[in-house]
PDB file of C-alpha atoms in Angstrom:
ATOM      1  CA  MET A   1     -12.774  -9.322  -1.600  1.00 84.00           C
ATOM      2  CA  ILE A   2     -12.831  -5.998  -3.413  1.00 85.00           C
ATOM      3  CA  VAL A   3     -13.482  -3.441  -0.683  1.00 86.00           C
ATOM      4  CA  THR A   4     -15.379  -0.246  -1.435  1.00 88.00           C
ATOM      5  CA  ASP A   5     -17.212   0.514   1.814  1.00 93.00           C
ATOM      6  CA  ASP A   6     -16.012   2.528   4.798  1.00 93.00           C
ATOM      7  CA  ALA A   7     -16.382  -0.416   7.196  1.00 94.00           C
ATOM      8  CA  GLY A   8     -14.078  -2.563   5.070  1.00 95.00           C
ATOM      9  CA  ILE A   9     -11.505   0.191   4.623  1.00 96.00           C
ATOM     10  CA  ARG A  10     -11.588   0.896   8.360  1.00 95.00           C
ATOM     11  CA  ARG A  11     -11.049  -2.823   9.087  1.00 96.00           C
ATOM     12  CA  ILE A  12      -8.035  -2.925   6.769  1.00 96.00           C
ATOM     13  CA  LEU A  13      -6.477   0.218   8.251  1.00 96.00           C
ATOM     14  CA  GLU A  14      -7.083  -1.023  11.808  1.00 95.00           C
ATOM     15  CA  ASN A  15      -5.607  -4.491  11.253  1.00 95.00           C
ATOM     16  CA  HIS A  16      -3.000  -4.269   8.488  1.00 96.00           C
ATOM     17  CA  LYS A  17      -0.102  -2.461  10.157  1.00 96.00           C
ATOM     18  CA  VAL A  18       2.921  -3.640   8.141  1.00 97.00           C
ATOM     19  CA  ILE A  19       2.803  -2.013   4.716  1.00 97.00           C
ATOM     20  CA  ALA A  20       5.102  -2.730   1.781  1.00 98.00           C
ATOM     21  CA  MET A  21       4.946   0.381  -0.388  1.00 96.00           C
ATOM     22  CA  VAL A  22       5.782  -0.485  -3.993  1.00 96.00           C
ATOM     23  CA  GLY A  23       7.096   2.522  -5.888  1.00 93.00           C
ATOM     24  CA  LEU A  24       7.926   4.616  -2.819  1.00 93.00           C
ATOM     25  CA  SER A  25      10.030   7.550  -3.947  1.00 92.00           C
ATOM     26  CA  PRO A  26      12.840   9.127  -1.910  1.00 93.00           C
ATOM     27  CA  LYS A  27      11.855  12.520  -3.376  1.00 93.00           C
ATOM     28  CA  GLU A  28      10.059  14.705  -0.840  1.00 92.00           C
ATOM     29  CA  ASP A  29       7.829  16.263  -3.490  1.00 93.00           C
ATOM     30  CA  ARG A  30       6.287  12.925  -4.537  1.00 93.00           C
ATOM     31  CA  PRO A  31       2.908  11.770  -3.185  1.00 92.00           C
ATOM     32  CA  SER A  32       4.311   8.375  -2.162  1.00 93.00           C
ATOM     33  CA  PHE A  33       6.837  10.060   0.131  1.00 95.00           C
ATOM     34  CA  HIS A  34       4.091  12.065   1.882  1.00 94.00           C
ATOM     35  CA  VAL A  35       1.852   9.017   2.264  1.00 95.00           C
ATOM     36  CA  ALA A  36       4.674   6.938   3.731  1.00 95.00           C
ATOM     37  CA  ARG A  37       5.684   9.671   6.151  1.00 95.00           C
ATOM     38  CA  TYR A  38       2.069  10.077   7.295  1.00 95.00           C
ATOM     39  CA  LEU A  39       1.577   6.331   7.807  1.00 95.00           C
ATOM     40  CA  ILE A  40       4.810   6.043   9.792  1.00 95.00           C
ATOM     41  CA  ALA A  41       3.656   8.934  12.000  1.00 93.00           C
ATOM     42  CA  GLN A  42       0.406   7.029  12.611  1.00 92.00           C
ATOM     43  CA  GLY A  43       2.310   3.987  13.890  1.00 94.00           C
ATOM     44  CA  TYR A  44       2.380   1.838  10.766  1.00 95.00           C
ATOM     45  CA  THR A  45       5.517   0.043   9.662  1.00 96.00           C
ATOM     46  CA  VAL A  46       6.263   1.102   6.081  1.00 97.00           C
ATOM     47  CA  ILE A  47       8.664  -1.015   4.069  1.00 97.00           C
ATOM     48  CA  PRO A  48       9.897   0.725   0.906  1.00 97.00           C
ATOM     49  CA  VAL A  49      10.006  -1.334  -2.292  1.00 96.00           C
ATOM     50  CA  ASN A  50      12.060   0.409  -4.960  1.00 95.00           C
ATOM     51  CA  PRO A  51      14.891  -1.386  -6.780  1.00 92.00           C
ATOM     52  CA  GLY A  52      16.823   1.863  -7.258  1.00 89.00           C
ATOM     53  CA  GLN A  53      17.145   2.694  -3.558  1.00 91.00           C
ATOM     54  CA  ARG A  54      18.787   1.259  -0.429  1.00 93.00           C
ATOM     55  CA  GLU A  55      16.928   3.333   2.156  1.00 92.00           C
ATOM     56  CA  ILE A  56      13.947   5.701   2.200  1.00 93.00           C
ATOM     57  CA  LEU A  57      12.685   7.594   5.268  1.00 92.00           C
ATOM     58  CA  GLY A  58      15.216   5.750   7.419  1.00 90.00           C
ATOM     59  CA  GLN A  59      13.784   2.367   6.407  1.00 91.00           C
ATOM     60  CA  ALA A  60      15.666  -0.347   4.526  1.00 94.00           C
ATOM     61  CA  CYS A  61      14.443  -0.493   0.933  1.00 96.00           C
ATOM     62  CA  TYR A  62      13.940  -3.742  -0.971  1.00 97.00           C
ATOM     63  CA  PRO A  63      14.043  -4.389  -4.722  1.00 96.00           C
ATOM     64  CA  ASP A  64      10.838  -6.463  -4.720  1.00 96.00           C
ATOM     65  CA  LEU A  65       8.221  -7.951  -2.416  1.00 96.00           C
ATOM     66  CA  LYS A  66       9.818 -11.386  -2.181  1.00 96.00           C
ATOM     67  CA  SER A  67      13.013  -9.841  -0.735  1.00 96.00           C
ATOM     68  CA  ILE A  68      11.236  -8.461   2.346  1.00 97.00           C
ATOM     69  CA  PRO A  69      12.311 -10.555   5.368  1.00 95.00           C
ATOM     70  CA  VAL A  70       9.187  -9.935   7.496  1.00 96.00           C
ATOM     71  CA  LYS A  71       5.483 -10.703   7.158  1.00 97.00           C
ATOM     72  CA  VAL A  72       3.660  -8.005   5.174  1.00 97.00           C
ATOM     73  CA  ASP A  73       0.006  -7.193   5.841  1.00 97.00           C
ATOM     74  CA  MET A  74      -0.664  -4.709   3.040  1.00 97.00           C
ATOM     75  CA  VAL A  75       0.937  -4.057  -0.336  1.00 97.00           C
ATOM     76  CA  ASP A  76       0.338  -0.405  -1.243  1.00 97.00           C
ATOM     77  CA  VAL A  77       0.990   0.275  -4.943  1.00 95.00           C
ATOM     78  CA  PHE A  78       2.309   3.557  -6.383  1.00 92.00           C
ATOM     79  CA  ARG A  79       2.746   2.289  -9.948  1.00 92.00           C
ATOM     80  CA  LYS A  80       0.886   2.558 -13.235  1.00 90.00           C
ATOM     81  CA  SER A  81      -2.239   0.440 -13.582  1.00 92.00           C
ATOM     82  CA  GLU A  82      -0.627  -1.767 -16.228  1.00 94.00           C
ATOM     83  CA  ASP A  83       2.223  -2.605 -13.807  1.00 94.00           C
ATOM     84  CA  VAL A  84      -0.141  -4.075 -11.195  1.00 95.00           C
ATOM     85  CA  PRO A  85      -0.602  -7.740 -12.302  1.00 96.00           C
ATOM     86  CA  PRO A  86       2.881  -8.974 -11.335  1.00 96.00           C
ATOM     87  CA  ILE A  87       2.709  -6.959  -8.107  1.00 96.00           C
ATOM     88  CA  ALA A  88      -0.626  -8.577  -7.264  1.00 97.00           C
ATOM     89  CA  ALA A  89       0.857 -12.003  -7.997  1.00 97.00           C
ATOM     90  CA  ALA A  90       3.814 -11.231  -5.720  1.00 97.00           C
ATOM     91  CA  ALA A  91       1.470  -9.966  -2.977  1.00 97.00           C
ATOM     92  CA  ILE A  92      -0.365 -13.281  -3.151  1.00 97.00           C
ATOM     93  CA  ALA A  93       2.912 -15.223  -3.127  1.00 97.00           C
ATOM     94  CA  ILE A  94       4.203 -13.520   0.027  1.00 97.00           C
ATOM     95  CA  GLY A  95       0.916 -14.026   1.865  1.00 96.00           C
ATOM     96  CA  ALA A  96      -0.125 -10.380   2.145  1.00 97.00           C
ATOM     97  CA  LYS A  97      -3.591  -9.746   3.556  1.00 97.00           C
ATOM     98  CA  SER A  98      -4.453  -6.801   1.317  1.00 97.00           C
ATOM     99  CA  LEU A  99      -3.580  -5.086  -1.943  1.00 97.00           C
ATOM    100  CA  TRP A 100      -4.144  -1.324  -1.956  1.00 97.00           C
ATOM    101  CA  LEU A 101      -3.996   0.517  -5.295  1.00 95.00           C
ATOM    102  CA  GLN A 102      -3.436   4.238  -4.967  1.00 91.00           C
ATOM    103  CA  LEU A 103      -5.470   7.074  -6.457  1.00 85.00           C
ATOM    104  CA  GLY A 104      -5.768   6.657 -10.221  1.00 91.00           C
ATOM    105  CA  VAL A 105      -4.604   3.041 -10.153  1.00 91.00           C
ATOM    106  CA  PHE A 106      -7.137   0.508 -11.477  1.00 91.00           C
ATOM    107  CA  ASN A 107      -6.575  -3.009 -12.684  1.00 93.00           C
ATOM    108  CA  ARG A 108      -9.710  -5.140 -12.504  1.00 94.00           C
ATOM    109  CA  GLU A 109      -7.946  -8.355 -13.580  1.00 94.00           C
ATOM    110  CA  ALA A 110      -5.232  -8.036 -10.925  1.00 95.00           C
ATOM    111  CA  ALA A 111      -7.805  -7.027  -8.304  1.00 95.00           C
ATOM    112  CA  GLU A 112      -9.965 -10.058  -9.059  1.00 95.00           C
ATOM    113  CA  GLN A 113      -6.912 -12.340  -8.991  1.00 96.00           C
ATOM    114  CA  ALA A 114      -5.890 -11.010  -5.576  1.00 96.00           C
ATOM    115  CA  ALA A 115      -9.445 -11.142  -4.233  1.00 96.00           C
ATOM    116  CA  ALA A 116      -9.837 -14.742  -5.444  1.00 97.00           C
ATOM    117  CA  ALA A 117      -6.672 -15.586  -3.489  1.00 97.00           C
ATOM    118  CA  GLY A 118      -8.248 -14.164  -0.322  1.00 96.00           C
ATOM    119  CA  LEU A 119      -6.731 -10.674  -0.225  1.00 96.00           C
ATOM    120  CA  ASP A 120      -8.779  -7.589   0.496  1.00 96.00           C
ATOM    121  CA  VAL A 121      -8.378  -5.205  -2.441  1.00 97.00           C
ATOM    122  CA  VAL A 122      -8.834  -1.430  -2.451  1.00 96.00           C
ATOM    123  CA  MET A 123      -8.543   0.518  -5.705  1.00 95.00           C
ATOM    124  CA  ASP A 124      -8.243   4.231  -6.473  1.00 93.00           C
ATOM    125  CA  ARG A 125      -7.983   5.357  -2.854  1.00 93.00           C
ATOM    126  CA  CYS A 126      -5.237   6.687  -0.631  1.00 94.00           C
ATOM    127  CA  PRO A 127      -4.691   5.606   2.973  1.00 94.00           C
ATOM    128  CA  LYS A 128      -3.444   9.127   3.793  1.00 94.00           C
ATOM    129  CA  ILE A 129      -6.897  10.416   2.835  1.00 94.00           C
ATOM    130  CA  GLU A 130      -8.938   7.519   4.221  1.00 92.00           C
ATOM    131  CA  HIS A 131      -7.174   7.220   7.589  1.00 92.00           C
ATOM    132  CA  PRO A 132      -7.901  10.739   8.904  1.00 92.00           C
ATOM    133  CA  ARG A 133     -11.381  10.659   7.380  1.00 89.00           C
ATOM    134  CA  LEU A 134     -12.272   7.430   9.190  1.00 93.00           C
ATOM    135  CA  PHE A 135     -10.307   7.862  12.428  1.00 88.00           C
ATOM    136  CA  ALA A 136     -10.447  11.621  13.100  1.00 78.00           C
ATOM    137  CA  LYS A 137     -11.367  12.293  16.708  1.00 60.00           C
TER     138      LYS A 137
END
């Protein structure tokens, strides 16, 4: 299902705790680095996916989704919109529960493919923005 409402986003953030972050950068000035660091601080497990790296933020880094040796709940995508279809297909193949496309990332075809396979899909949002907005005390 393509999720656009607060209740759906809250449900995803409450229940999808193991996040494979595709395109996570080791550079501290990149948005992906800040998002990953925030999510780790909130108790999520963040698994970096970046073929050019071995480790990011103290976590083992994998070249692709299929190389991750644990069950992934969410695939969070920091890539260009046109790069999303094979990532969505890989998210389906590994049995992820959700596909989250970051701010500025839209791919209707990939989103519909993932949703048809049973994944929750969020587009053009950031969990680092949504989490504190929905869970602030």
